[in-house]
Amino acid sequence: GEDVEQSLFLSVREGDSSVINCTYTDSSSTYLYWYKQEPGAGLQLLTYIFSNMDMKQDQRLTVLLNKKDKHLSLRIADTQTGDSAIYFCAVAKSGGSYIPTFGRGTSLIVHP
Amino acid sequence: EPEVTQTPSHQVTQMGQEVILRCVPISNHLYFYWYRQILGQKVEFLVSFYNNEISEKSEIFDDQFSVERPDGSNFTLKIRSTKLEDSAMYFCASSVGTGVGSGEQYFGPGTRLTVT
């Protein structure tokens, strides 16, 4: 089955850019998601990209997809302390119920 | 903004006991889901539910698990005879539909289940 991997921790200074990386194994994955989980809250869908796209930008967020290497990244520009959270990469295939397969989550720590 | 709620936030139970985890999905959503995350592990899909029946389930969702929508608002996950390895964070989610444009899943804050 699908396997999604991401590093567990990332520490950045406020104002710097953060890049969270994710790799997946199933090349037929069609939808690739980034979720954010703040302490005590549920998973919030931040953004997603289709497999026929290379890049998607949404304000401070940039998603890059390298389909050949099955590599997905989330760049957060001008990282703020409020961005401190766990970020989950998830992928899903089209057809059926589009149930995403999640990675373990990357804990982003932003320090002043 | 509407949100998915879950109760309790933390449940402690003894091995072999039955537990019911409760969720109130967003009111106009039609698809409901349960996921779990064992500490340090990945978020894993358990089951999806639509039109009062299970639409998809994972191999984790064995006979000790069941789901129900007992009324128009609640969606429950029952674990019949809990095991130590059932200790995890359980997330409920709901969506309007599936696929692009309607399949965005909204997650609740989770219930931490501790089996002793």
mmCIF file of C-alpha atoms in Angstrom:
data_model
loop_
_atom_site.group_PDB
_atom_site.id
_atom_site.type_symbol
_atom_site.label_atom_id
_atom_site.label_comp_id
_atom_site.label_asym_id
_atom_site.label_seq_id
_atom_site.Cartn_x
_atom_site.Cartn_y
_atom_site.Cartn_z
ATOM 1 C CA GLY A 1 0.000 0.000 0.000
ATOM 2 C CA GLU A 2 0.880 3.668 -0.005
ATOM 3 C CA ASP A 3 3.626 4.859 2.332
ATOM 4 C CA VAL A 4 4.121 8.513 3.221
ATOM 5 C CA GLU A 5 7.250 9.704 4.981
ATOM 6 C CA GLN A 6 8.224 13.035 6.452
ATOM 7 C CA SER A 7 10.812 14.228 8.906
ATOM 8 C CA LEU A 8 9.580 14.573 12.469
ATOM 9 C CA PHE A 9 10.966 17.956 13.517
ATOM 10 C CA LEU A 10 11.897 21.300 12.017
ATOM 11 C CA SER A 11 13.097 24.317 13.931
ATOM 12 C CA VAL A 12 13.299 27.758 12.315
ATOM 13 C CA ARG A 13 13.766 31.332 13.368
ATOM 14 C CA GLU A 14 10.860 33.748 13.103
ATOM 15 C CA GLY A 15 10.927 35.534 9.750
ATOM 16 C CA ASP A 16 12.827 32.761 7.973
ATOM 17 C CA SER A 17 11.275 30.396 5.449
ATOM 18 C CA SER A 18 10.331 26.884 6.489
ATOM 19 C CA VAL A 19 10.404 23.946 4.123
ATOM 20 C CA ILE A 20 8.684 20.743 5.145
ATOM 21 C CA ASN A 21 9.353 17.744 2.947
ATOM 22 C CA CYS A 22 7.365 14.620 2.225
ATOM 23 C CA THR A 23 7.887 11.551 0.080
ATOM 24 C CA TYR A 24 5.327 8.990 -1.007
ATOM 25 C CA THR A 25 5.503 5.681 -2.804
ATOM 26 C CA ASP A 26 2.394 5.293 -4.968
ATOM 27 C CA SER A 27 2.900 7.078 -8.286
ATOM 28 C CA SER A 28 -0.845 6.919 -8.994
ATOM 29 C CA SER A 29 -1.572 9.277 -6.103
ATOM 30 C CA THR A 30 -3.680 12.086 -7.479
ATOM 31 C CA TYR A 31 -4.376 14.431 -4.585
ATOM 32 C CA LEU A 32 -1.663 15.598 -2.260
ATOM 33 C CA TYR A 33 -2.597 17.478 0.897
ATOM 34 C CA TRP A 34 -1.009 19.436 3.677
ATOM 35 C CA TYR A 35 -2.816 19.530 7.004
ATOM 36 C CA LYS A 36 -1.941 21.610 10.057
ATOM 37 C CA GLN A 37 -2.632 20.578 13.636
ATOM 38 C CA GLU A 38 -2.353 23.119 16.402
ATOM 39 C CA PRO A 39 -2.246 21.971 20.034
ATOM 40 C CA GLY A 40 -5.618 20.668 21.202
ATOM 41 C CA ALA A 41 -7.199 21.089 17.778
ATOM 42 C CA GLY A 42 -8.086 18.825 14.884
ATOM 43 C CA LEU A 43 -6.338 18.568 11.538
ATOM 44 C CA GLN A 44 -6.987 21.606 9.384
ATOM 45 C CA LEU A 45 -6.604 21.304 5.624
ATOM 46 C CA LEU A 46 -4.096 23.979 4.600
ATOM 47 C CA THR A 47 -3.753 23.371 0.921
ATOM 48 C CA TYR A 48 -3.684 20.640 -1.687
ATOM 49 C CA ILE A 49 -2.243 20.050 -5.116
ATOM 50 C CA PHE A 50 -3.230 17.772 -7.975
ATOM 51 C CA SER A 51 -0.687 15.416 -9.464
ATOM 52 C CA ASN A 52 -0.845 17.219 -12.806
ATOM 53 C CA MET A 53 0.516 20.390 -11.179
ATOM 54 C CA ASP A 54 4.094 21.247 -10.253
ATOM 55 C CA MET A 55 3.444 24.136 -7.958
ATOM 56 C CA LYS A 56 0.683 25.899 -6.118
ATOM 57 C CA GLN A 57 1.007 29.166 -4.249
ATOM 58 C CA ASP A 58 -1.430 30.473 -1.697
ATOM 59 C CA GLN A 59 -0.273 33.608 0.131
ATOM 60 C CA ARG A 60 2.680 32.553 2.298
ATOM 61 C CA LEU A 61 2.342 28.894 1.356
ATOM 62 C CA THR A 62 4.001 27.309 -1.655
ATOM 63 C CA VAL A 63 3.541 23.641 -2.487
ATOM 64 C CA LEU A 64 6.020 22.008 -4.835
ATOM 65 C CA LEU A 65 5.492 18.593 -6.382
ATOM 66 C CA ASN A 66 8.179 16.529 -8.043
ATOM 67 C CA LYS A 67 6.121 13.706 -9.437
ATOM 68 C CA LYS A 68 9.107 11.852 -10.848
ATOM 69 C CA ASP A 69 10.749 11.637 -7.425
ATOM 70 C CA LYS A 70 7.388 11.401 -5.609
ATOM 71 C CA HIS A 71 8.420 14.323 -3.447
ATOM 72 C CA LEU A 72 6.143 16.998 -2.053
ATOM 73 C CA SER A 73 7.191 20.063 -0.111
ATOM 74 C CA LEU A 74 5.476 22.866 1.759
ATOM 75 C CA ARG A 75 7.265 26.184 2.002
ATOM 76 C CA ILE A 76 6.076 28.753 4.500
ATOM 77 C CA ALA A 77 7.475 32.199 3.814
ATOM 78 C CA ASP A 78 8.146 34.653 6.651
ATOM 79 C CA THR A 79 7.421 32.019 9.286
ATOM 80 C CA GLN A 80 5.667 33.334 12.373
ATOM 81 C CA THR A 81 5.380 31.914 15.891
ATOM 82 C CA GLY A 82 1.730 31.226 15.121
ATOM 83 C CA ASP A 83 2.873 28.765 12.458
ATOM 84 C CA SER A 84 4.229 26.479 15.181
ATOM 85 C CA ALA A 85 2.217 23.289 14.784
ATOM 86 C CA ILE A 86 2.381 19.767 13.416
ATOM 87 C CA TYR A 87 2.134 19.584 9.625
ATOM 88 C CA PHE A 88 0.838 16.403 8.026
ATOM 89 C CA CYS A 89 1.408 15.358 4.467
ATOM 90 C CA ALA A 90 -1.326 13.134 3.025
ATOM 91 C CA VAL A 91 -1.964 11.602 -0.389
ATOM 92 C CA ALA A 92 -5.031 10.069 -1.999
ATOM 93 C CA LYS A 93 -6.012 8.459 -5.249
ATOM 94 C CA SER A 94 -8.923 9.496 -7.414
ATOM 95 C CA GLY A 95 -11.988 7.329 -7.580
ATOM 96 C CA GLY A 96 -13.727 5.777 -4.630
ATOM 97 C CA SER A 97 -13.732 7.678 -1.386
ATOM 98 C CA TYR A 98 -10.480 9.663 -1.753
ATOM 99 C CA ILE A 99 -9.350 8.509 1.683
ATOM 100 C CA PRO A 100 -5.966 10.113 2.362
ATOM 101 C CA THR A 101 -2.929 8.227 3.613
ATOM 102 C CA PHE A 102 -1.080 10.336 6.160
ATOM 103 C CA GLY A 103 2.517 10.736 7.158
ATOM 104 C CA ARG A 104 3.557 10.957 10.817
ATOM 105 C CA GLY A 105 3.591 14.739 10.840
ATOM 106 C CA THR A 106 6.421 17.261 11.094
ATOM 107 C CA SER A 107 6.538 19.315 14.250
ATOM 108 C CA LEU A 108 7.472 22.880 13.259
ATOM 109 C CA ILE A 109 8.951 24.966 16.041
ATOM 110 C CA VAL A 110 9.361 28.669 15.389
ATOM 111 C CA HIS A 111 11.561 30.546 17.796
ATOM 112 C CA PRO A 112 12.079 34.289 18.081
ATOM 113 C CA GLU B 1 -17.512 28.696 11.708
ATOM 114 C CA PRO B 2 -18.982 25.200 12.004
ATOM 115 C CA GLU B 3 -16.683 22.589 13.449
ATOM 116 C CA VAL B 4 -16.537 18.912 14.285
ATOM 117 C CA THR B 5 -16.664 18.260 18.009
ATOM 118 C CA GLN B 6 -15.622 15.157 19.911
ATOM 119 C CA THR B 7 -16.253 13.936 23.435
ATOM 120 C CA PRO B 8 -14.630 13.124 25.719
ATOM 121 C CA SER B 9 -11.279 14.753 25.101
ATOM 122 C CA HIS B 10 -9.594 12.054 27.147
ATOM 123 C CA GLN B 11 -10.909 8.616 28.079
ATOM 124 C CA VAL B 12 -9.165 6.184 30.389
ATOM 125 C CA THR B 13 -10.456 2.636 30.474
ATOM 126 C CA GLN B 14 -9.373 -0.774 31.664
ATOM 127 C CA MET B 15 -8.442 -3.533 29.268
ATOM 128 C CA GLY B 16 -11.485 -5.549 28.232
ATOM 129 C CA GLN B 17 -13.951 -2.737 28.808
ATOM 130 C CA GLU B 18 -16.164 -1.264 26.124
ATOM 131 C CA VAL B 19 -15.773 2.385 25.174
ATOM 132 C CA ILE B 20 -17.854 4.675 23.018
ATOM 133 C CA LEU B 21 -16.243 7.690 21.460
ATOM 134 C CA ARG B 22 -18.606 10.396 20.334
ATOM 135 C CA CYS B 23 -18.483 12.881 17.517
ATOM 136 C CA VAL B 24 -20.814 15.562 16.247
ATOM 137 C CA PRO B 25 -20.035 16.160 12.570
ATOM 138 C CA ILE B 26 -20.798 19.404 10.779
ATOM 139 C CA SER B 27 -24.537 19.516 10.266
ATOM 140 C CA ASN B 28 -24.801 19.533 6.463
ATOM 141 C CA HIS B 29 -22.066 16.937 5.954
ATOM 142 C CA LEU B 30 -22.990 13.514 4.645
ATOM 143 C CA TYR B 31 -19.762 11.535 4.952
ATOM 144 C CA PHE B 32 -18.208 10.637 8.278
ATOM 145 C CA TYR B 33 -14.871 9.117 9.137
ATOM 146 C CA TRP B 34 -12.820 7.776 12.009
ATOM 147 C CA TYR B 35 -9.033 7.823 12.103
ATOM 148 C CA ARG B 36 -6.585 6.974 14.833
ATOM 149 C CA GLN B 37 -3.039 7.954 15.647
ATOM 150 C CA ILE B 38 -0.990 5.820 17.977
ATOM 151 C CA LEU B 39 1.591 7.968 19.746
ATOM 152 C CA GLY B 40 4.515 8.587 17.439
ATOM 153 C CA GLN B 41 2.860 6.765 14.551
ATOM 154 C CA LYS B 42 0.958 7.864 11.488
ATOM 155 C CA VAL B 43 -2.658 8.911 11.296
ATOM 156 C CA GLU B 44 -4.471 5.773 10.119
ATOM 157 C CA PHE B 45 -7.847 5.498 8.462
ATOM 158 C CA LEU B 46 -10.347 3.278 10.237
ATOM 159 C CA VAL B 47 -13.719 3.643 8.567
ATOM 160 C CA SER B 48 -15.953 5.847 6.468
ATOM 161 C CA PHE B 49 -19.726 6.033 6.780
ATOM 162 C CA TYR B 50 -22.355 7.285 4.404
ATOM 163 C CA ASN B 51 -26.108 6.925 4.187
ATOM 164 C CA ASN B 52 -26.212 4.963 7.434
ATOM 165 C CA GLU B 53 -23.770 2.327 6.393
ATOM 166 C CA ILE B 54 -20.066 1.691 6.240
ATOM 167 C CA SER B 55 -18.719 2.689 2.831
ATOM 168 C CA GLU B 56 -15.103 1.734 3.370
ATOM 169 C CA LYS B 57 -13.006 0.284 6.182
ATOM 170 C CA SER B 58 -9.390 -0.542 6.756
ATOM 171 C CA GLU B 59 -7.948 -3.817 7.993
ATOM 172 C CA ILE B 60 -7.587 -2.208 11.420
ATOM 173 C CA PHE B 61 -11.374 -1.957 11.687
ATOM 174 C CA ASP B 62 -12.054 -5.506 12.817
ATOM 175 C CA ASP B 63 -15.003 -7.042 14.646
ATOM 176 C CA GLN B 64 -14.232 -5.264 17.904
ATOM 177 C CA PHE B 65 -15.043 -1.929 16.261
ATOM 178 C CA SER B 66 -18.431 -0.628 15.231
ATOM 179 C CA VAL B 67 -19.841 2.712 14.169
ATOM 180 C CA GLU B 68 -23.273 4.149 14.472
ATOM 181 C CA ARG B 69 -25.216 7.275 13.787
ATOM 182 C CA PRO B 70 -27.801 6.891 16.540
ATOM 183 C CA ASP B 71 -29.573 10.144 15.798
ATOM 184 C CA GLY B 72 -29.355 13.043 13.369
ATOM 185 C CA SER B 73 -26.310 14.602 14.959
ATOM 186 C CA ASN B 74 -24.023 12.076 16.650
ATOM 187 C CA PHE B 75 -21.575 9.653 15.079
ATOM 188 C CA THR B 76 -20.050 7.111 17.428
ATOM 189 C CA LEU B 77 -17.176 4.654 17.434
ATOM 190 C CA LYS B 78 -17.539 1.713 19.774
ATOM 191 C CA ILE B 79 -14.653 -0.503 20.786
ATOM 192 C CA ARG B 80 -16.133 -3.642 22.301
ATOM 193 C CA SER B 81 -13.313 -5.079 24.355
ATOM 194 C CA THR B 82 -10.400 -2.712 24.532
ATOM 195 C CA LYS B 83 -6.817 -3.858 24.312
ATOM 196 C CA LEU B 84 -3.676 -2.056 25.392
ATOM 197 C CA GLU B 85 -2.790 -1.465 21.751
ATOM 198 C CA ASP B 86 -6.025 0.466 21.233
ATOM 199 C CA SER B 87 -4.480 3.349 23.167
ATOM 200 C CA ALA B 88 -4.323 6.177 20.647
ATOM 201 C CA MET B 89 -5.776 9.512 19.614
ATOM 202 C CA TYR B 90 -9.003 8.961 17.717
ATOM 203 C CA PHE B 91 -10.057 11.593 15.215
ATOM 204 C CA CYS B 92 -13.490 12.010 13.740
ATOM 205 C CA ALA B 93 -13.920 13.830 10.426
ATOM 206 C CA SER B 94 -16.769 14.757 8.133
ATOM 207 C CA SER B 95 -17.166 16.017 4.593
ATOM 208 C CA VAL B 96 -19.953 17.223 2.360
ATOM 209 C CA GLY B 97 -19.109 14.704 -0.312
ATOM 210 C CA THR B 98 -16.074 12.997 -1.789
ATOM 211 C CA GLY B 99 -13.560 14.135 -4.361
ATOM 212 C CA VAL B 100 -12.686 17.558 -5.612
ATOM 213 C CA GLY B 101 -14.703 20.467 -4.312
ATOM 214 C CA SER B 102 -16.719 18.584 -1.726
ATOM 215 C CA GLY B 103 -14.394 15.974 -0.294
ATOM 216 C CA GLU B 104 -12.480 18.238 2.045
ATOM 217 C CA GLN B 105 -12.527 16.506 5.398
ATOM 218 C CA TYR B 106 -12.992 18.589 8.517
ATOM 219 C CA PHE B 107 -11.429 17.007 11.577
ATOM 220 C CA GLY B 108 -12.376 17.141 15.210
ATOM 221 C CA PRO B 109 -9.821 17.763 17.984
ATOM 222 C CA GLY B 110 -9.603 14.086 18.823
ATOM 223 C CA THR B 111 -10.238 11.846 21.818
ATOM 224 C CA ARG B 112 -7.192 10.463 23.561
ATOM 225 C CA LEU B 113 -7.977 6.893 24.611
ATOM 226 C CA THR B 114 -5.753 5.325 27.243
ATOM 227 C CA VAL B 115 -6.228 1.634 27.953
ATOM 228 C CA THR B 116 -4.645 0.402 31.188
#
